[in-house]
Short mmCIF file of C-alpha atoms in Angstrom, two decimals:
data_model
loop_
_atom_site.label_atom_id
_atom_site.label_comp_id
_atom_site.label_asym_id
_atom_site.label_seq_id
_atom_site.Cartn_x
_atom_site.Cartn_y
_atom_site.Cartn_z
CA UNK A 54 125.62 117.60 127.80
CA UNK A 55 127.05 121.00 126.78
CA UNK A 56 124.18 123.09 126.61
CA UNK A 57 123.57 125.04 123.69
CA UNK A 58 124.23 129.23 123.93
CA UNK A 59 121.84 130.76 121.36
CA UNK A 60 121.33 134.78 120.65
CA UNK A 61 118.02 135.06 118.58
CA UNK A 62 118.55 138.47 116.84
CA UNK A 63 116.49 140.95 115.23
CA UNK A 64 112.74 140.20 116.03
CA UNK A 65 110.00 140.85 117.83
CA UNK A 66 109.76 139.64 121.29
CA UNK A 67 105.74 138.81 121.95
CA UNK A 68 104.40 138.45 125.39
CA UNK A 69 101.06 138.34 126.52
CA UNK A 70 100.95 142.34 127.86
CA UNK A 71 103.14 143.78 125.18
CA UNK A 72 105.70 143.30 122.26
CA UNK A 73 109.18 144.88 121.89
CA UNK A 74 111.75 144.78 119.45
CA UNK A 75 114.78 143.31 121.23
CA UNK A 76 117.59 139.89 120.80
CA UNK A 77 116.98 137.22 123.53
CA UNK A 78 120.00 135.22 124.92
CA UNK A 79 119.68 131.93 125.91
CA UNK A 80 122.10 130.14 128.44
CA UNK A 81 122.04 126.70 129.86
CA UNK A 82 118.13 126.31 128.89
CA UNK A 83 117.64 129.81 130.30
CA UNK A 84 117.04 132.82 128.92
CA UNK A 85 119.61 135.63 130.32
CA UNK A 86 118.78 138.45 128.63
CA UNK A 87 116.13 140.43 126.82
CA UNK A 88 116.63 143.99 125.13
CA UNK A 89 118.32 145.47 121.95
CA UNK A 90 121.64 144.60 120.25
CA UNK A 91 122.64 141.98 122.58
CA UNK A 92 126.36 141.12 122.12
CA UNK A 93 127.46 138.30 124.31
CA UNK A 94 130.68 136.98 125.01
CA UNK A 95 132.19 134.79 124.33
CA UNK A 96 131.19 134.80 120.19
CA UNK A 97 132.71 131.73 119.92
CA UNK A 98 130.39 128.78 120.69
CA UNK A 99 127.15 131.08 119.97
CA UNK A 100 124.56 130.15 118.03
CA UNK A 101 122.58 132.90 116.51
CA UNK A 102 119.35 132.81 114.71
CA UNK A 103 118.11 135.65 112.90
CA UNK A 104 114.21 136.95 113.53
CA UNK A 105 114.09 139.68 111.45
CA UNK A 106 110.57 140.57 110.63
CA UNK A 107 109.64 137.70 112.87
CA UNK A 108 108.08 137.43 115.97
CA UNK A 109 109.70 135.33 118.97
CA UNK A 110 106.84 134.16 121.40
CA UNK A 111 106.73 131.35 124.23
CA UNK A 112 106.40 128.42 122.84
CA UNK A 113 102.99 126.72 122.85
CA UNK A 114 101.22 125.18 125.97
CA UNK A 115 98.57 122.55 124.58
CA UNK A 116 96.82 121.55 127.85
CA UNK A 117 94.77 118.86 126.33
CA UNK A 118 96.41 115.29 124.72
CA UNK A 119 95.71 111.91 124.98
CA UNK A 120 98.85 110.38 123.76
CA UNK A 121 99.15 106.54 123.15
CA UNK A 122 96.19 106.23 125.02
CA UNK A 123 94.26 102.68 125.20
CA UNK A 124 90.93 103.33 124.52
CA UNK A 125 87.46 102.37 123.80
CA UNK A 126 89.32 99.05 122.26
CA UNK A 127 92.12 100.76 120.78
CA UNK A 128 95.05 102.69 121.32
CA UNK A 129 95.52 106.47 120.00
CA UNK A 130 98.22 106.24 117.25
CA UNK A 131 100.17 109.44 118.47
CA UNK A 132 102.87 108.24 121.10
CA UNK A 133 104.81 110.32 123.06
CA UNK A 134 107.39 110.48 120.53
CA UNK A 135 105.26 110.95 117.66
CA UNK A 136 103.28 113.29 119.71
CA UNK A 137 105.31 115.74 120.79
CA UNK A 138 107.52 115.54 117.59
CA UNK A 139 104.84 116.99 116.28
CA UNK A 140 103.89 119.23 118.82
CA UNK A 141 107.43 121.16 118.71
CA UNK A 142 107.11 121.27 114.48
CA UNK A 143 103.97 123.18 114.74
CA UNK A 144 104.99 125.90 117.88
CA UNK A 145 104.28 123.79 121.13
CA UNK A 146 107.07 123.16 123.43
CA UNK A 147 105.02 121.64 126.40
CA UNK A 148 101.69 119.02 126.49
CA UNK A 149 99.89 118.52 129.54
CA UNK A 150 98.42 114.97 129.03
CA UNK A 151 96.19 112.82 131.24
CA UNK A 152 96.76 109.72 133.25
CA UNK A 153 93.52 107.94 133.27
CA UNK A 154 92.77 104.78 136.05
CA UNK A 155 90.09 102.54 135.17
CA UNK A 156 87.50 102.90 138.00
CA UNK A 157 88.46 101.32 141.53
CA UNK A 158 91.92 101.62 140.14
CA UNK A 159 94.70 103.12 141.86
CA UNK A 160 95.28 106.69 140.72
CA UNK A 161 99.15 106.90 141.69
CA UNK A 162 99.47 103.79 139.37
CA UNK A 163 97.61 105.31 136.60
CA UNK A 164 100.44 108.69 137.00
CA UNK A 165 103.31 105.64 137.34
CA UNK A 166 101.89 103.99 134.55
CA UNK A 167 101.95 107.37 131.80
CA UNK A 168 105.23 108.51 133.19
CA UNK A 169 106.94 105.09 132.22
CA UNK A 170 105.16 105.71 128.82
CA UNK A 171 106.27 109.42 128.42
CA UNK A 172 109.81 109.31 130.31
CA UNK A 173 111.96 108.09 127.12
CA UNK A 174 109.92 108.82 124.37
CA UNK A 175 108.88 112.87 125.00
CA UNK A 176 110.60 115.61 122.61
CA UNK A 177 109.08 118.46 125.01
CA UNK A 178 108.88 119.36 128.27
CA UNK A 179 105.62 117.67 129.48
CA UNK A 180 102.96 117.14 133.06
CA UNK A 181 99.93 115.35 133.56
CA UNK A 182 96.59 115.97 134.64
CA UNK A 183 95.10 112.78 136.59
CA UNK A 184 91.30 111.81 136.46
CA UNK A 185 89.18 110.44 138.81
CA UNK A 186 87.03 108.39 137.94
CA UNK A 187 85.67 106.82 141.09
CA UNK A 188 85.45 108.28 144.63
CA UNK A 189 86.19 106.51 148.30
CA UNK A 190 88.88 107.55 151.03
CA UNK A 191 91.40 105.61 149.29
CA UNK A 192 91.08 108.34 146.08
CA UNK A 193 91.43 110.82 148.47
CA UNK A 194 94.46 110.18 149.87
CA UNK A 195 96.26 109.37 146.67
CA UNK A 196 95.19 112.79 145.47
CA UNK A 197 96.47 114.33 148.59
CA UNK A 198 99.69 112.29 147.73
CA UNK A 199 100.09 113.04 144.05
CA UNK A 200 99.95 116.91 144.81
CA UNK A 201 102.50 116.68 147.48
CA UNK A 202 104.71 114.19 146.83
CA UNK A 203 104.15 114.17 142.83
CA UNK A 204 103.86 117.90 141.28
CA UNK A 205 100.16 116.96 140.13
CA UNK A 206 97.62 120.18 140.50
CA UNK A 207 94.71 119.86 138.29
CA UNK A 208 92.31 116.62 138.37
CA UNK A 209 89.63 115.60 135.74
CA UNK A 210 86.44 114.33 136.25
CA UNK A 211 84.30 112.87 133.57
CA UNK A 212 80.69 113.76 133.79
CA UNK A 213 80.15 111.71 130.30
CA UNK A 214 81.10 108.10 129.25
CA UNK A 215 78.44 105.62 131.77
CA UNK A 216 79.88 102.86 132.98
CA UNK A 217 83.40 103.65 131.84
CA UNK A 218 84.70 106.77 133.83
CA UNK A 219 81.65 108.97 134.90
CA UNK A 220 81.21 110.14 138.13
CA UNK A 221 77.67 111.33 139.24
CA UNK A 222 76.92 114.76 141.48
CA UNK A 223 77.49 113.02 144.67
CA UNK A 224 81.18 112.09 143.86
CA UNK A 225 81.70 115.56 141.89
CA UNK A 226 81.34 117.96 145.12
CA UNK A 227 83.41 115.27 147.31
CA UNK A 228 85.90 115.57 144.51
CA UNK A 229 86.01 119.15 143.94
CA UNK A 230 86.04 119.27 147.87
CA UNK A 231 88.99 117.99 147.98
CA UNK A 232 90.99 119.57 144.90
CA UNK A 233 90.06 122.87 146.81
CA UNK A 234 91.39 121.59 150.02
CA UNK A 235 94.33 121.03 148.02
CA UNK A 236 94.83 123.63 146.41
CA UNK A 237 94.54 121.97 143.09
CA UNK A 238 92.39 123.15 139.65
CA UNK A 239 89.20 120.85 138.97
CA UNK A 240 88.51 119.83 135.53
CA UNK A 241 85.32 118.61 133.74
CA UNK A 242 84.60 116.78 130.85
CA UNK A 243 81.15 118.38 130.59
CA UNK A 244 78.29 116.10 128.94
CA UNK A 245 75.20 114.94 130.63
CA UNK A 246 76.27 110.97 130.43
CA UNK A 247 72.85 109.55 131.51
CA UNK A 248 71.46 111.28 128.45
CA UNK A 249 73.93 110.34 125.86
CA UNK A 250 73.26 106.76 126.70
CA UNK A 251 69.51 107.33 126.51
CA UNK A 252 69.82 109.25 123.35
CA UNK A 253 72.45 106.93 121.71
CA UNK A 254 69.98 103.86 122.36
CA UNK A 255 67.35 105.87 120.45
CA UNK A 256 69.31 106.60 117.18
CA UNK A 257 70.28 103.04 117.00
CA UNK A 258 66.80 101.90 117.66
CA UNK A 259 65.73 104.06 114.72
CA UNK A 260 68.65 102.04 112.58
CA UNK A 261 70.80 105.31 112.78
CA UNK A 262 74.46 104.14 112.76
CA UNK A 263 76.77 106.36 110.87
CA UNK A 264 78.66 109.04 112.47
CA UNK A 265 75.92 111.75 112.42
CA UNK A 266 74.05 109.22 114.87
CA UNK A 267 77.13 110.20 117.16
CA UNK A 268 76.06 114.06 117.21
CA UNK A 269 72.64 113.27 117.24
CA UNK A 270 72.46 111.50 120.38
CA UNK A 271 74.47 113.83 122.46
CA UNK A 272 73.53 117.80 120.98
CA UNK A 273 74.45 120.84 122.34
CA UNK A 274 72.37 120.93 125.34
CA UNK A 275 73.91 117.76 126.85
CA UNK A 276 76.53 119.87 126.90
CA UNK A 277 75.63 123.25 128.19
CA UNK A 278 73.45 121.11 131.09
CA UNK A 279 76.30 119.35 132.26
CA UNK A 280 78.64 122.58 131.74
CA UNK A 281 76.14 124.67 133.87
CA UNK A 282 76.11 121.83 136.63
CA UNK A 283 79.20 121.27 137.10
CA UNK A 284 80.01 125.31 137.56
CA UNK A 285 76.99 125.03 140.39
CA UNK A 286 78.33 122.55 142.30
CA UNK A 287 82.54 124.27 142.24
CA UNK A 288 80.80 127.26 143.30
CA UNK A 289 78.99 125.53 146.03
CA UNK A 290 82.46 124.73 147.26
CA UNK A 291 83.89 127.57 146.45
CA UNK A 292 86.50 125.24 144.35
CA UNK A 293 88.46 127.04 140.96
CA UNK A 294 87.13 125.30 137.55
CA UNK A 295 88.38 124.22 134.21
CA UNK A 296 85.86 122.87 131.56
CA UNK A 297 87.87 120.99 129.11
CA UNK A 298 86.90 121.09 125.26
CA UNK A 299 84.53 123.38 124.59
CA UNK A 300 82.48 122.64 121.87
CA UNK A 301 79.32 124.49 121.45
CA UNK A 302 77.97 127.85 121.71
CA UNK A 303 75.19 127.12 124.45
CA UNK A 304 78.01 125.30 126.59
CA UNK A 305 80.36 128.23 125.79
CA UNK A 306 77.73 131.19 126.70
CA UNK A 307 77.49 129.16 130.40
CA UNK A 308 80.86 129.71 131.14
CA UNK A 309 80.86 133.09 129.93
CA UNK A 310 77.48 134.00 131.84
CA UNK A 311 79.53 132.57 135.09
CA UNK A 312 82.62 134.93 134.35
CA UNK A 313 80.49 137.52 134.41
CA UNK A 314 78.77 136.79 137.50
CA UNK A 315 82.01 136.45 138.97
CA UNK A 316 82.66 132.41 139.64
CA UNK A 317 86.07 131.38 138.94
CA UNK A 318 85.62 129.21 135.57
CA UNK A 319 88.03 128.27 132.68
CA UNK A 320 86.96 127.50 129.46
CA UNK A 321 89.49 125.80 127.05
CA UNK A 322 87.88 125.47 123.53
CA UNK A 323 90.19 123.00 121.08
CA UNK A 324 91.44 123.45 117.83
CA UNK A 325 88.96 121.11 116.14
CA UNK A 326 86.27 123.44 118.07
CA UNK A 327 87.85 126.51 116.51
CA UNK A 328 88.79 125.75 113.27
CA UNK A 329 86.47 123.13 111.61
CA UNK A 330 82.60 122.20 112.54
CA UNK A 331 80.37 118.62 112.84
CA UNK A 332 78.43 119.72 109.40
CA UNK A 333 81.41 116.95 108.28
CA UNK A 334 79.35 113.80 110.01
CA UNK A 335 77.01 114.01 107.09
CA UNK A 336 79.83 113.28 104.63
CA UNK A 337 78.88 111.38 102.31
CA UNK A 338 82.00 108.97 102.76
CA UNK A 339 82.16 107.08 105.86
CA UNK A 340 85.84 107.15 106.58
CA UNK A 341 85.71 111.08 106.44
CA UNK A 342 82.45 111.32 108.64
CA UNK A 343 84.19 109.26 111.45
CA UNK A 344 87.59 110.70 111.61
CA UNK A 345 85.89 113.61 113.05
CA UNK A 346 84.03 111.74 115.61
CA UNK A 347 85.24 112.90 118.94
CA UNK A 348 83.36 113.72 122.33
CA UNK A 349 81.84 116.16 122.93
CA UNK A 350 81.18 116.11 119.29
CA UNK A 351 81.82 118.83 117.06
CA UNK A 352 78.77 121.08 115.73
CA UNK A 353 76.89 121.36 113.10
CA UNK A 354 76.30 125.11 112.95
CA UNK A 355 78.78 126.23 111.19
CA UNK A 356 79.13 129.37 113.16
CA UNK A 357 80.44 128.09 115.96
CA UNK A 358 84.19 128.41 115.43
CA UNK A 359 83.21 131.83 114.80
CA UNK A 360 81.25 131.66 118.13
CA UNK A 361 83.64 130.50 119.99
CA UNK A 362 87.14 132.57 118.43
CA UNK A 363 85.08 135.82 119.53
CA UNK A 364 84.67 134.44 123.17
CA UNK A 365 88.39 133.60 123.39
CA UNK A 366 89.31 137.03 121.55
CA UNK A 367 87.38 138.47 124.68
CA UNK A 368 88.59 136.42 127.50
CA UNK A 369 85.36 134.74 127.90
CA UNK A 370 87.55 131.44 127.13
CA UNK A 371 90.87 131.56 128.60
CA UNK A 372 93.12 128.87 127.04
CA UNK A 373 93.41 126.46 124.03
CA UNK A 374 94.20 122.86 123.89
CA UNK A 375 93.78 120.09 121.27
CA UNK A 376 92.34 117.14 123.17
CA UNK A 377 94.39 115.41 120.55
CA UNK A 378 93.52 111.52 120.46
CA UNK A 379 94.56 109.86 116.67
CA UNK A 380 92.41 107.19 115.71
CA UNK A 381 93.39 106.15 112.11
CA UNK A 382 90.56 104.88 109.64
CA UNK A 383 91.30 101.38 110.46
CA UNK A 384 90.57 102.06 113.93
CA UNK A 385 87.77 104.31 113.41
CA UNK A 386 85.62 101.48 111.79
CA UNK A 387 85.75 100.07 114.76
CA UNK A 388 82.01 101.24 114.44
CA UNK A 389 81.03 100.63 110.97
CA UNK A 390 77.49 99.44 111.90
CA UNK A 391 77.50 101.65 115.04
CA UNK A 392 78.89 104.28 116.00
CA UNK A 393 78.84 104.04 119.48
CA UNK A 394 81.98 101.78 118.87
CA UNK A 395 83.74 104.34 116.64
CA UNK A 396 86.69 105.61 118.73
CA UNK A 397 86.62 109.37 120.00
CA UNK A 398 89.18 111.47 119.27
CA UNK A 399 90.75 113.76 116.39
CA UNK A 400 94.30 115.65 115.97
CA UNK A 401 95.55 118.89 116.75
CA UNK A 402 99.04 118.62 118.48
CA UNK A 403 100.26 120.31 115.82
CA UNK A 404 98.25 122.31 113.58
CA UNK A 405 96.93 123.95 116.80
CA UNK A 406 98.78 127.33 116.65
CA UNK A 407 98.54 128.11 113.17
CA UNK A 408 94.86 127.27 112.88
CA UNK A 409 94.16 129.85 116.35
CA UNK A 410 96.34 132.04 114.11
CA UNK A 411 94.90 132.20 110.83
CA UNK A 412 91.37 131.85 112.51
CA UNK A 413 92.15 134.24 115.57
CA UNK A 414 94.92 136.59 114.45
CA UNK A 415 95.09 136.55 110.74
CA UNK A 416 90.92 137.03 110.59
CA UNK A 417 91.66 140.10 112.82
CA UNK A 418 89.25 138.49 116.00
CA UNK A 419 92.94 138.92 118.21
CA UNK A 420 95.85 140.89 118.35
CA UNK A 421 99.47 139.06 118.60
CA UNK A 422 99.62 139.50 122.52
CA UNK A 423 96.24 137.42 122.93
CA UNK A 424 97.50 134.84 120.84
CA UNK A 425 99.90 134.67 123.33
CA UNK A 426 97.96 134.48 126.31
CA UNK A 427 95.71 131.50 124.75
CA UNK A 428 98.02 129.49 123.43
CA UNK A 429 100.28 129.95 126.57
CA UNK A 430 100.33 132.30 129.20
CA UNK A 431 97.09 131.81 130.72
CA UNK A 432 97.47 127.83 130.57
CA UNK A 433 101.11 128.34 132.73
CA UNK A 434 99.28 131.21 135.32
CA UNK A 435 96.42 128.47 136.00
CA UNK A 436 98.73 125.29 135.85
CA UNK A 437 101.51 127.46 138.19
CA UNK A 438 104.26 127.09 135.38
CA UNK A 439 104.19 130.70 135.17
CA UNK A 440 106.51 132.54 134.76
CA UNK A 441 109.13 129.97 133.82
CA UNK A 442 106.48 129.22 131.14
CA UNK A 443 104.56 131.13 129.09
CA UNK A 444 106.43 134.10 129.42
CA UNK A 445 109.88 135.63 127.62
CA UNK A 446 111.81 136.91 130.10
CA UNK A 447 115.44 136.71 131.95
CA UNK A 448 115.18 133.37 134.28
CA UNK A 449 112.20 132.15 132.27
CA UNK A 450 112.91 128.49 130.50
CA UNK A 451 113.97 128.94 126.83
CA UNK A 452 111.00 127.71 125.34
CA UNK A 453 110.63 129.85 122.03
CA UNK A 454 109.11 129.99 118.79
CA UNK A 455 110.33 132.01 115.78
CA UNK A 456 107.02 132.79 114.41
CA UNK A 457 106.87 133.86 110.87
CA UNK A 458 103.14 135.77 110.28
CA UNK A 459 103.81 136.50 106.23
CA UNK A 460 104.47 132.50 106.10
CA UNK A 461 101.42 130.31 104.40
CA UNK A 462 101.47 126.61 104.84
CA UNK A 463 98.39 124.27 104.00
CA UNK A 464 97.75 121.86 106.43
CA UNK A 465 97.72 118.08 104.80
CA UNK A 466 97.82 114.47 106.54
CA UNK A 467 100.42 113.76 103.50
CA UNK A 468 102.88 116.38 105.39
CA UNK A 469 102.03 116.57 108.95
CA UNK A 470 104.16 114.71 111.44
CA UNK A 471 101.37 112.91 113.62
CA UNK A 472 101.36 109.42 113.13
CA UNK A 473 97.90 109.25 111.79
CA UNK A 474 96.45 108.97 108.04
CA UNK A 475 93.67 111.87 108.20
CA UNK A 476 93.98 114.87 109.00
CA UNK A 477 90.82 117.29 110.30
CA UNK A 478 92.52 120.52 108.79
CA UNK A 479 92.49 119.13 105.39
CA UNK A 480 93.32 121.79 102.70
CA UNK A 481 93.25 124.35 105.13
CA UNK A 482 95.45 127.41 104.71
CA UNK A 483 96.93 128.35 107.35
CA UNK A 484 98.82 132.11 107.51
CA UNK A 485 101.57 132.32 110.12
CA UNK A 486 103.87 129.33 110.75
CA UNK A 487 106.46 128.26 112.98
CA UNK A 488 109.59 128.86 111.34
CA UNK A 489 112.46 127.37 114.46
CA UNK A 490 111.21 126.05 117.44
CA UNK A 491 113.61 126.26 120.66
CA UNK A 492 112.96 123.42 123.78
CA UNK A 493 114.97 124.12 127.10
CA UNK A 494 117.63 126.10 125.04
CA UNK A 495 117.76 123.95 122.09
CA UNK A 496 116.97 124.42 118.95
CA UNK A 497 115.09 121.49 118.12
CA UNK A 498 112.82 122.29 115.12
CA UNK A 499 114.41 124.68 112.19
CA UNK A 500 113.15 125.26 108.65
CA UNK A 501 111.63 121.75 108.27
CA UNK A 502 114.06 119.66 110.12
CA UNK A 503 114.31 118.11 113.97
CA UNK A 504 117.35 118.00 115.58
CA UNK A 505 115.60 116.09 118.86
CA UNK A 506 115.96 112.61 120.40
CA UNK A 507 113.47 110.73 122.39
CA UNK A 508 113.24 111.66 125.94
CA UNK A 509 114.68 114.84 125.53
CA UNK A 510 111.81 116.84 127.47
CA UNK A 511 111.49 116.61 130.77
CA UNK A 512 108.71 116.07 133.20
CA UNK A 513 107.73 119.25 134.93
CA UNK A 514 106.69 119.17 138.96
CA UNK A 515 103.16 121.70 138.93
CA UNK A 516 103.04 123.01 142.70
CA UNK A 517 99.15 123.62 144.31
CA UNK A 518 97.83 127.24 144.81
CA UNK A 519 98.41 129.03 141.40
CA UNK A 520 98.12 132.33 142.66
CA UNK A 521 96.54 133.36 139.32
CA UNK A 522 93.36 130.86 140.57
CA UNK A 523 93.57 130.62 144.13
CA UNK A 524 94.33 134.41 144.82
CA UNK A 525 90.37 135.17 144.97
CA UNK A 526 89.40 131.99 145.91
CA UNK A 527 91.47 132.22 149.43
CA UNK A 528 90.26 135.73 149.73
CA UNK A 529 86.47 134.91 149.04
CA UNK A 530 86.90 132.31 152.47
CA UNK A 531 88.44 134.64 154.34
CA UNK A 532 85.04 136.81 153.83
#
């Protein structure tokens, strides 16, 4: 295919260190040049799109989906298509999702298995994280294989869900072991999972079912516990760590207290975490109060998105995902009577950057350059796709958003491309929108309209040892 030769013109160019006025030309998915009044030749064949009083940023990284994923007896309505359709109308030109083996499954299958899925149906570029979800020799070696032989650096480990994918302390520090051996980024899934299925056995017991049950059983300090072991034992190994979803304040002031003593922790709050709060699994209407159900669950202090904006305004949280997982209501009432059987899992793919923005930029929490690091940069430094990600700059992919900040849109399920029938940002206004969205040099979202075909993105090979993570880890053996 003839690739595309674009000249965006007029705006200003957004990084995560500093903006500057300048045109950005694009050639064969690459961006050539950066600087002021670009004119290049050949005119003919060029297309141009105009930025004035617009800023052009890397597009988004959302390092947390779950598309078309089959789980607890259903299957997330978002496929890759679907997905990342929507991902690239709302600002996001890459997902990082997760392959996800059934315990004493083969890992390497699980990664075969999700890139079959994604391979003809993604819009954007996309990786995967792979979990573990059981430990022997056998899981070690196919982790040794997927980073070398596979482009796979960063591993999840579920300290939640009994029965289904936990691991317990024992197979944590053999696993986070080895991702340090490997040079690869260890993730957790940070709830105490013995005392979720304690707690949950308790509401029901007391004939709580509804979706508040679901917050009940697992509050905040299931959370911070599990958040604060899991940060002892990677330090105990001196192993790099990633806490996925971050959803409460107490879990959220662990990780920041561990910053500041100087352990090498990552917290990634969500969009649901930042821009809406669990006061909604008292609703009054059943359908509404499950739709939000997800785990960890949302809180019902309603200054946590607050909370939590603040900490990633300071770098106390580094990057911003979605963990988006689309359950429509049908599905949801799954759990009717209980709501242990009400599938987890809420949107976000693409309503993510303009709810960090209006929440984050708009409330004045961040500047436009931080914006930029969470929603990007600092998820390509830690994954390694720096800096042909996250970053515009000559030899840097041509992943790039127009973004218009003087733009209003209200979020609404009855507009948004994801496949599902609810939608968590209901009503919500959202300054700042993405007004063209540009994949490998292509511009595949403009004013409303795709111009994209299944399998367009590509899969993207994530090599071990981001220096960005492993820099003062290395250094800290050495002493």
């Amino acid at each position: 295919l003839a690739q595309q030769r674009l000249l965006i013109k007029g705006g200003k160019v957004v990084n995560d260190d500093c903006s500057v006025m300048a045109d950005v030309y694009v050639e064969d998915g690459v961006v050539r040049q950066v600087g002021p009044n670009l004119n290049p030749e050949p005119p003919t064949g060029l297309i141009v799109l105009d930025a004035t009083n617009k800023l052009v940023i890397p597009g988004g990284i959302d390092t947390h989906t779950h598309m078309q994923f089959p789980f607890m007896g259903s299957r997330s309505k978002d496929d890759f298509y679907t997905g990342t359709k929507a991902a690239i109308a709302g600002g996001t030109t890459m997902i990082i999702d997760f392959a996800i083996p059934q315990k004493g499954c083969s890992l390497t299958e699980a990664f075969d298995t999700w890139k079959s899925w994604a391979d003809p149906k993604v819009c954007c570029d996309y990786a995967l994280h792979v979990a573990v979800t059981w430990w022997s020799s056998k899981v070690k070696e196919e982790m040794k294989s997927l980073v070398q032989n596979k482009g796979v650096n960063s591993f999840k480990m579920f300290m939640a869900y009994k029965d289904l994918y936990m691991v317990n302390d024992e197979e944590l520090y053999a696993a986070f072991s080895c991702c340090k051996e490997l040079g690869a980024v260890a993730q957790v899934h940070a709830e105490n999972g013995e005392l979720i299925a304690q707690g949950a056995k308790k509401m029901l017991a007391m004939g709580i079912t509804g979706p508040e049950g679901h917050e009940l059983c697992r509050p905040e300090e299931v959370e911070a516990e599990a958040t604060q072991r899991a940060i002892t034992i990677a330090n105990a190994v001196n192993c790099p760590l990633f806490v996925v979803h971050v959803m409460s304040k107490s879990a959220a002031r662990v990780i920041s207290n561990a910053r500041r003593e100087g352990k090498v922790v990552y917290g990634e709050p969500i969009a649901a975490s930042l821009g809406t709060d669990g006061t909604n699994y008292w609703n009054k209407d059943w359908a509404h109060a499950a739709a939000y159900v997800m785990g960890p669950p949302l809180r019902p202090d309603p200054s946590t998105p607050g909370f939590l904006m603040n900490l990633l305004a300071n770098d106390d949280l580094s990057v911003t995902g979605t963990d988006n997982c689309t359950f429509d209501i049908c599905q949801k009432a799954l759990g009717k009577d209980d709501f242990t059987k009400i599938p987890n899992g809420v949107n976000g793919v693409e309503d993510r950057m303009s709810v960090i923005w209006e929440k984050g930029v708009y409330s004045g929490k961040m500047d436009e350059n931080r914006f930029v690091a969470v929603t990007s940069t600092n998820a390509a430094k830690i994954f390694n796709l720096y800096p042909k990600k996250g970053r515009i700059a000559v030899d840097s992919d041509a992943d790039i958003v127009i973004w218009d900040p003087k733009a209003i849109r209200t979020i609404s399920a009855k507009t948004h491309h994801q496949a599902n029938n609810f939608n968590i940002f209901e009503g919500m206004v959202c300054h700042g929108v993405p007004i063209a969205t540009v994949s490998r040099g292509k511009v595949v979202y403009e004013g409303g309209a795709f111009n994209v075909t299944a399998g367009e993105g590509k899969y993207v090979s994530r090599p071990p040892f981001p220096p960005y993570v492993y820099e003062r880890v290395k250094q800290r053996e050495q002493v």
